[in-house]
Amino acid sequence: MSTIPPVDLTQQYRSINGEIEAVVLEVLASGRYIGGENVDRFEEQFAAYLGAAECVSCHSGTDALYLALRSLDIGPGDEVITTPFTFFATAEAICQVGAKPVFVDIEPDSFNINPELLREAINRNTKAILPVHLFGQPANMTQILAVASKHNIPVVEDCAQATGAEWQGKKVGTIGRIGCFSFFPTKNLGAFGDGGAVVTSDRQLAEKMRTLKCHGERQRYYHEAIGINSRLDAVQAAILLVKLQYLDTWNQRRREIADRYFVALHRAPELILPRQVPDSKCVWHQYTVRVQRDPQEIGTPQTDRDRLRQQLDAKGIKTMVYYPQPLHLQPALQPFTDPKNKLPVAERASREVLSLPMFPELTPQQQDKITRSLQACFDPKTYSV
């Protein structure tokens, strides 16, 4: 069997290439490449899919976060509580509006922000809580909203990795005040380039974000605010309209793949498997394990995870590390962080996490090779590939 990549977008394209090419050519022939019917239709259909009143499309998931924070008038002197264990864009957007990211440690098994630690991080400068539904697993929105409501603080959901996920039967992104989505190609719903969207049930916030994303203008050439240029182009909107029809099917396949991983790996004492959180429906953007014991040697400068990753790579299995350094230790964020503020769970996770191949087209045969190869790294006498 050939090398197994962490994600393979070519197989998905081959399955729908006829539909994709038809709509792209239609857009090219129309001469309307910015805005227009495809963008309007996508916003309507994406909002309907999620159960949101309003959808504002934009250029990227990073811009979605920025627009959400700007719409809430968050700026210099303000603080936004978020997780240290996520992609850089979450904290970057907070800094871009002039606010300070305040990091709260994560739960060891869900990798999401620990809601039990939120209260102690809140002060008079706290203007939002920004949880991330990491790896497709919803954060505990019940507890997060309980804390936020008590202090009258809006919740902005980062759903970049969790399109279609649910918490207690409700789609993520529609539970807090605002939900932010990314359509980066590798996401569960991915464009053929950058793309993003913001959803909300607050029509005034939606209108404000529409103004901000188009140079701060509501009327052509009359600018009410300093905004940005952040538009989803018509080609990407047309592609997303096609792919949205398949999203639930692809997410179900991801759940089936995750189930096979659980069955195959649940007896591996060297691994901590991700927790399947009650009351939630995960969409498994990543299937991320924690490596807690080196298969051959313990206590070397190289982490157990990195050693295992090299062994799998030698067997033709490509894995990823999300994320090797938590945000509070990133050099760019040092001016915003307190060196005394230790976040031990996130710091340990960064040394242990390993994301196995995960994409809807991953076959049972490929997955069998992955799990047997992984087990053989720990127990070569019992398992062979």
CSV table of C-alpha atoms in Angstrom, one decimal, residues 53-322:
chain,number,residue,atom,x,y,z
A,53,ALA,CA,-30.6,34.0,11.3
A,54,GLU,CA,-27.7,35.7,9.6
A,55,CYS,CA,-24.6,34.7,7.7
A,56,VAL,CA,-21.9,37.1,6.7
A,57,SER,CA,-19.3,35.6,4.3
A,58,CYS,CA,-15.7,36.8,4.3
A,59,HIS,CA,-12.3,36.1,3.1
A,60,SER,CA,-11.0,33.7,5.8
A,61,GLY,CA,-11.6,32.3,9.2
A,62,THR,CA,-9.2,34.8,10.7
A,63,ASP,CA,-11.2,37.6,9.2
A,64,ALA,CA,-14.3,36.1,10.7
A,65,LEU,CA,-12.8,36.3,14.2
A,66,TYR,CA,-11.7,39.8,13.5
A,67,LEU,CA,-15.1,41.0,12.3
A,68,ALA,CA,-16.8,39.4,15.2
A,69,LEU,CA,-14.6,41.1,17.7
A,70,ARG,CA,-14.9,44.5,15.9
A,71,SER,CA,-18.7,44.2,15.8
A,72,LEU,CA,-18.7,43.9,19.6
A,73,ASP,CA,-16.6,47.1,19.8
A,74,ILE,CA,-13.7,45.2,21.5
A,75,GLY,CA,-10.5,47.2,21.3
A,76,PRO,CA,-7.5,48.6,23.2
A,77,GLY,CA,-7.7,48.0,27.0
A,78,ASP,CA,-10.1,45.1,26.6
A,79,GLU,CA,-9.4,41.5,27.4
A,80,VAL,CA,-10.7,38.3,25.6
A,81,ILE,CA,-10.5,35.0,27.4
A,82,THR,CA,-9.5,32.1,25.1
A,83,THR,CA,-7.6,28.8,25.0
A,84,PRO,CA,-3.9,28.5,24.6
A,85,PHE,CA,-4.2,25.3,22.6
A,86,THR,CA,-5.3,26.2,19.1
A,87,PHE,CA,-4.2,27.7,15.9
A,88,PHE,CA,-2.5,31.1,16.1
A,89,ALA,CA,-5.3,33.0,14.4
A,90,THR,CA,-7.5,32.8,17.4
A,91,ALA,CA,-5.2,35.0,19.5
A,92,GLU,CA,-4.0,36.9,16.5
A,93,ALA,CA,-7.5,38.3,15.8
A,94,ILE,CA,-7.7,39.4,19.4
A,95,CYS,CA,-4.5,41.3,19.1
A,96,GLN,CA,-5.4,42.7,15.7
A,97,VAL,CA,-8.3,44.6,17.3
A,98,GLY,CA,-6.0,45.9,20.0
A,99,ALA,CA,-7.2,43.7,22.8
A,100,LYS,CA,-5.3,41.3,25.1
A,101,PRO,CA,-5.7,37.6,24.9
A,102,VAL,CA,-6.1,36.0,28.3
A,103,PHE,CA,-5.4,32.2,28.3
A,104,VAL,CA,-7.2,29.7,30.4
A,105,ASP,CA,-5.9,26.1,30.5
A,106,ILE,CA,-7.6,23.2,28.7
A,107,GLU,CA,-9.2,19.9,29.6
A,108,PRO,CA,-6.8,17.0,29.2
A,109,ASP,CA,-9.1,14.8,27.2
A,110,SER,CA,-11.2,17.1,25.0
A,111,PHE,CA,-8.3,19.6,24.4
A,112,ASN,CA,-10.9,22.4,24.8
A,113,ILE,CA,-10.9,25.3,27.2
A,114,ASN,CA,-11.6,24.2,30.8
A,115,PRO,CA,-14.8,26.0,31.8
A,116,GLU,CA,-14.1,25.4,35.5
A,117,LEU,CA,-11.2,27.9,35.2
A,118,LEU,CA,-13.1,30.7,33.5
A,119,ARG,CA,-14.3,32.6,36.6
A,120,GLU,CA,-10.9,33.3,38.0
A,121,ALA,CA,-9.8,34.8,34.7
A,122,ILE,CA,-12.7,37.3,34.5
A,123,ASN,CA,-12.2,41.0,35.5
A,124,ARG,CA,-13.7,44.4,34.6
A,125,ASN,CA,-11.7,44.4,31.4
A,126,THR,CA,-13.1,41.1,30.1
A,127,LYS,CA,-15.2,41.8,27.1
A,128,ALA,CA,-15.7,38.4,25.5
A,129,ILE,CA,-15.0,34.6,26.0
A,130,LEU,CA,-13.8,32.9,22.8
A,131,PRO,CA,-13.9,29.1,23.1
A,132,VAL,CA,-12.5,27.0,20.2
A,133,HIS,CA,-14.3,23.7,19.2
A,134,LEU,CA,-10.9,22.1,18.6
A,135,PHE,CA,-10.5,19.1,16.3
A,136,GLY,CA,-14.3,19.1,15.7
A,137,GLN,CA,-15.2,18.4,19.3
A,138,PRO,CA,-17.6,21.0,20.8
A,139,ALA,CA,-16.5,22.8,23.9
A,140,ASN,CA,-18.8,22.5,26.9
A,141,MET,CA,-21.1,25.4,25.9
A,142,THR,CA,-23.5,24.8,28.8
A,143,GLN,CA,-20.9,25.6,31.4
A,144,ILE,CA,-19.3,28.4,29.3
A,145,LEU,CA,-22.6,30.2,28.8
A,146,ALA,CA,-23.5,29.8,32.4
A,147,VAL,CA,-20.3,31.7,33.4
A,148,ALA,CA,-20.7,34.2,30.6
A,149,SER,CA,-24.3,35.0,31.4
A,150,LYS,CA,-23.6,35.6,35.0
A,151,HIS,CA,-21.1,38.3,34.1
A,152,ASN,CA,-23.0,39.5,31.0
A,153,ILE,CA,-20.1,38.7,28.7
A,154,PRO,CA,-20.7,37.7,25.0
A,155,VAL,CA,-19.4,34.4,23.8
A,156,VAL,CA,-17.8,34.2,20.3
A,157,GLU,CA,-17.4,30.6,19.1
A,158,ASP,CA,-14.4,29.7,17.0
A,159,CYS,CA,-15.9,26.9,14.8
A,160,ALA,CA,-13.1,26.7,12.2
A,161,GLN,CA,-12.6,23.0,12.8
A,162,ALA,CA,-16.1,22.1,13.7
A,163,THR,CA,-18.5,22.9,10.9
A,164,GLY,CA,-21.6,20.7,11.5
A,165,ALA,CA,-20.7,19.7,15.0
A,166,GLU,CA,-23.5,19.9,17.7
A,167,TRP,CA,-23.8,20.6,21.4
A,168,GLN,CA,-27.0,19.3,22.9
A,169,GLY,CA,-28.6,19.1,19.5
A,170,LYS,CA,-27.7,22.6,18.4
A,171,LYS,CA,-25.1,23.4,15.7
A,172,VAL,CA,-22.0,25.0,17.0
A,173,GLY,CA,-21.8,28.7,16.0
A,174,THR,CA,-25.4,29.3,16.9
A,175,ILE,CA,-25.0,28.8,20.6
A,176,GLY,CA,-23.0,31.9,21.6
A,177,ARG,CA,-23.5,35.5,20.4
A,178,ILE,CA,-21.5,35.0,17.2
A,179,GLY,CA,-20.0,31.9,15.4
A,180,CYS,CA,-16.9,32.1,13.2
A,181,PHE,CA,-16.1,29.6,10.5
A,182,SER,CA,-13.2,28.8,8.2
A,183,PHE,CA,-13.4,27.3,4.7
A,184,PHE,CA,-9.7,26.6,4.4
A,185,PRO,CA,-9.3,23.7,2.0
A,186,THR,CA,-8.5,21.1,4.6
A,187,LYS,CA,-11.5,21.9,6.8
A,188,ASN,CA,-14.6,19.7,6.9
A,189,LEU,CA,-16.3,22.1,4.6
A,190,GLY,CA,-13.4,23.5,2.5
A,191,ALA,CA,-13.1,25.8,-0.4
A,192,PHE,CA,-10.5,25.7,-3.2
A,193,GLY,CA,-8.7,28.6,-1.5
A,194,ASP,CA,-9.4,30.8,1.5
A,195,GLY,CA,-12.8,31.6,2.8
A,196,GLY,CA,-14.8,32.2,6.0
A,197,ALA,CA,-18.1,33.2,7.5
A,198,VAL,CA,-19.7,34.7,10.6
A,199,VAL,CA,-23.1,33.7,11.8
A,200,THR,CA,-25.3,35.4,14.4
A,201,SER,CA,-29.0,35.9,15.3
A,202,ASP,CA,-28.3,39.5,16.0
A,203,ARG,CA,-29.2,41.4,12.8
A,204,GLN,CA,-27.6,44.6,14.0
A,205,LEU,CA,-24.3,42.8,14.5
A,206,ALA,CA,-24.6,41.2,11.1
A,207,GLU,CA,-25.1,44.5,9.4
A,208,LYS,CA,-22.2,46.0,11.2
A,209,MET,CA,-19.9,43.1,10.1
A,210,ARG,CA,-21.2,43.5,6.5
A,211,THR,CA,-20.1,47.2,6.6
A,212,LEU,CA,-16.7,46.4,8.2
A,213,LYS,CA,-15.8,43.7,5.7
A,214,CYS,CA,-16.3,46.1,2.8
A,215,HIS,CA,-14.0,49.0,3.7
A,216,GLY,CA,-16.5,50.3,6.3
A,217,GLU,CA,-19.0,51.4,3.6
A,218,ARG,CA,-22.7,50.8,3.7
A,219,GLN,CA,-23.2,53.0,0.6
A,220,ARG,CA,-20.7,52.9,-2.3
A,221,TYR,CA,-17.8,55.4,-1.7
A,222,TYR,CA,-19.3,56.6,1.6
A,223,HIS,CA,-17.2,55.1,4.5
A,224,GLU,CA,-18.6,55.1,8.0
A,225,ALA,CA,-15.7,53.2,9.7
A,226,ILE,CA,-12.2,52.0,9.1
A,227,GLY,CA,-12.9,48.5,7.8
A,228,ILE,CA,-11.1,45.8,5.8
A,229,ASN,CA,-11.4,44.2,2.4
A,230,SER,CA,-12.7,40.7,3.2
A,231,ARG,CA,-15.0,39.3,0.6
A,232,LEU,CA,-15.7,35.7,-0.3
A,233,ASP,CA,-15.3,35.5,-4.1
A,234,ALA,CA,-18.0,34.1,-6.3
A,235,VAL,CA,-16.0,31.1,-7.4
A,236,GLN,CA,-15.4,29.9,-3.9
A,237,ALA,CA,-19.1,30.5,-3.0
A,238,ALA,CA,-20.2,28.3,-5.9
A,239,ILE,CA,-17.8,25.6,-4.9
A,240,LEU,CA,-19.0,25.7,-1.3
A,241,LEU,CA,-22.6,25.5,-2.4
A,242,VAL,CA,-21.8,22.2,-4.1
A,243,LYS,CA,-19.8,20.8,-1.2
A,244,LEU,CA,-22.4,21.9,1.5
A,245,GLN,CA,-24.7,19.2,0.0
A,246,TYR,CA,-22.2,16.5,1.0
A,247,LEU,CA,-21.1,17.9,4.4
A,248,ASP,CA,-23.3,15.7,6.6
A,249,THR,CA,-22.3,12.6,4.6
A,250,TRP,CA,-18.6,13.4,4.9
A,251,ASN,CA,-18.9,14.1,8.6
A,252,GLN,CA,-20.7,10.8,9.1
A,253,ARG,CA,-17.8,9.0,7.4
A,254,ARG,CA,-15.4,10.8,9.8
A,255,ARG,CA,-17.4,9.5,12.7
A,256,GLU,CA,-17.2,6.0,11.3
A,257,ILE,CA,-13.4,6.3,10.9
A,258,ALA,CA,-13.1,7.6,14.5
A,259,ASP,CA,-15.2,4.7,15.7
A,260,ARG,CA,-12.8,2.3,14.0
A,261,TYR,CA,-9.8,4.0,15.6
A,262,PHE,CA,-11.4,3.6,19.0
A,263,VAL,CA,-12.1,-0.1,18.5
A,264,ALA,CA,-8.6,-0.8,17.2
A,265,LEU,CA,-6.6,1.3,19.7
A,266,HIS,CA,-8.6,1.2,23.0
A,267,ARG,CA,-6.3,-1.4,24.5
A,268,ALA,CA,-3.1,0.4,23.7
A,269,PRO,CA,-1.8,1.5,27.1
A,270,GLU,CA,0.7,3.8,25.5
A,271,LEU,CA,-2.0,6.0,24.1
A,272,ILE,CA,-4.6,8.3,25.5
A,273,LEU,CA,-7.5,8.4,23.1
A,274,PRO,CA,-9.7,11.5,22.7
A,275,ARG,CA,-12.8,11.6,24.8
A,276,GLN,CA,-16.2,11.3,23.2
A,277,VAL,CA,-17.9,14.1,25.1
A,278,PRO,CA,-21.5,13.4,26.2
A,279,ASP,CA,-24.2,15.7,24.8
A,280,SER,CA,-22.1,16.4,21.8
A,281,LYS,CA,-21.8,15.3,18.2
A,282,CYS,CA,-18.1,15.6,17.1
A,283,VAL,CA,-17.2,15.9,13.4
A,284,TRP,CA,-13.6,14.7,13.9
A,285,HIS,CA,-11.7,17.3,11.9
A,286,GLN,CA,-8.7,15.5,13.5
A,287,TYR,CA,-8.4,12.3,15.4
A,288,THR,CA,-5.7,13.2,18.0
A,289,VAL,CA,-4.2,10.8,20.5
A,290,ARG,CA,-1.7,11.5,23.3
A,291,VAL,CA,1.5,9.4,23.4
A,292,GLN,CA,2.3,8.8,27.1
A,293,ARG,CA,5.1,6.3,26.8
A,294,ASP,CA,8.0,5.9,24.3
A,295,PRO,CA,7.9,2.5,22.6
A,296,GLN,CA,11.6,1.9,23.0
A,297,GLU,CA,13.2,4.4,25.4
A,298,ILE,CA,12.0,6.8,28.0
A,299,GLY,CA,13.6,10.0,29.2
A,300,THR,CA,15.5,11.1,26.2
A,301,PRO,CA,15.6,14.8,25.0
A,302,GLN,CA,13.3,13.8,22.1
A,303,THR,CA,9.7,13.4,23.1
A,304,ASP,CA,8.0,10.1,23.0
A,305,ARG,CA,5.5,11.5,20.5
A,306,ASP,CA,8.2,12.6,18.1
A,307,ARG,CA,10.0,9.2,18.2
A,308,LEU,CA,6.7,7.4,17.5
A,309,ARG,CA,6.0,9.8,14.6
A,310,GLN,CA,9.3,9.0,13.0
A,311,GLN,CA,8.6,5.3,13.2
A,312,LEU,CA,5.2,5.7,11.6
A,313,ASP,CA,6.7,7.9,8.9
A,314,ALA,CA,9.2,5.1,8.1
A,315,LYS,CA,6.2,2.8,7.6
A,316,GLY,CA,4.6,5.2,5.1
A,317,ILE,CA,2.1,6.8,7.5
A,318,LYS,CA,2.2,10.5,7.7
A,319,THR,CA,0.9,12.2,10.9
A,320,MET,CA,0.6,15.8,12.1
A,321,VAL,CA,1.2,17.6,15.4
A,322,TYR,CA,-1.4,20.2,16.3
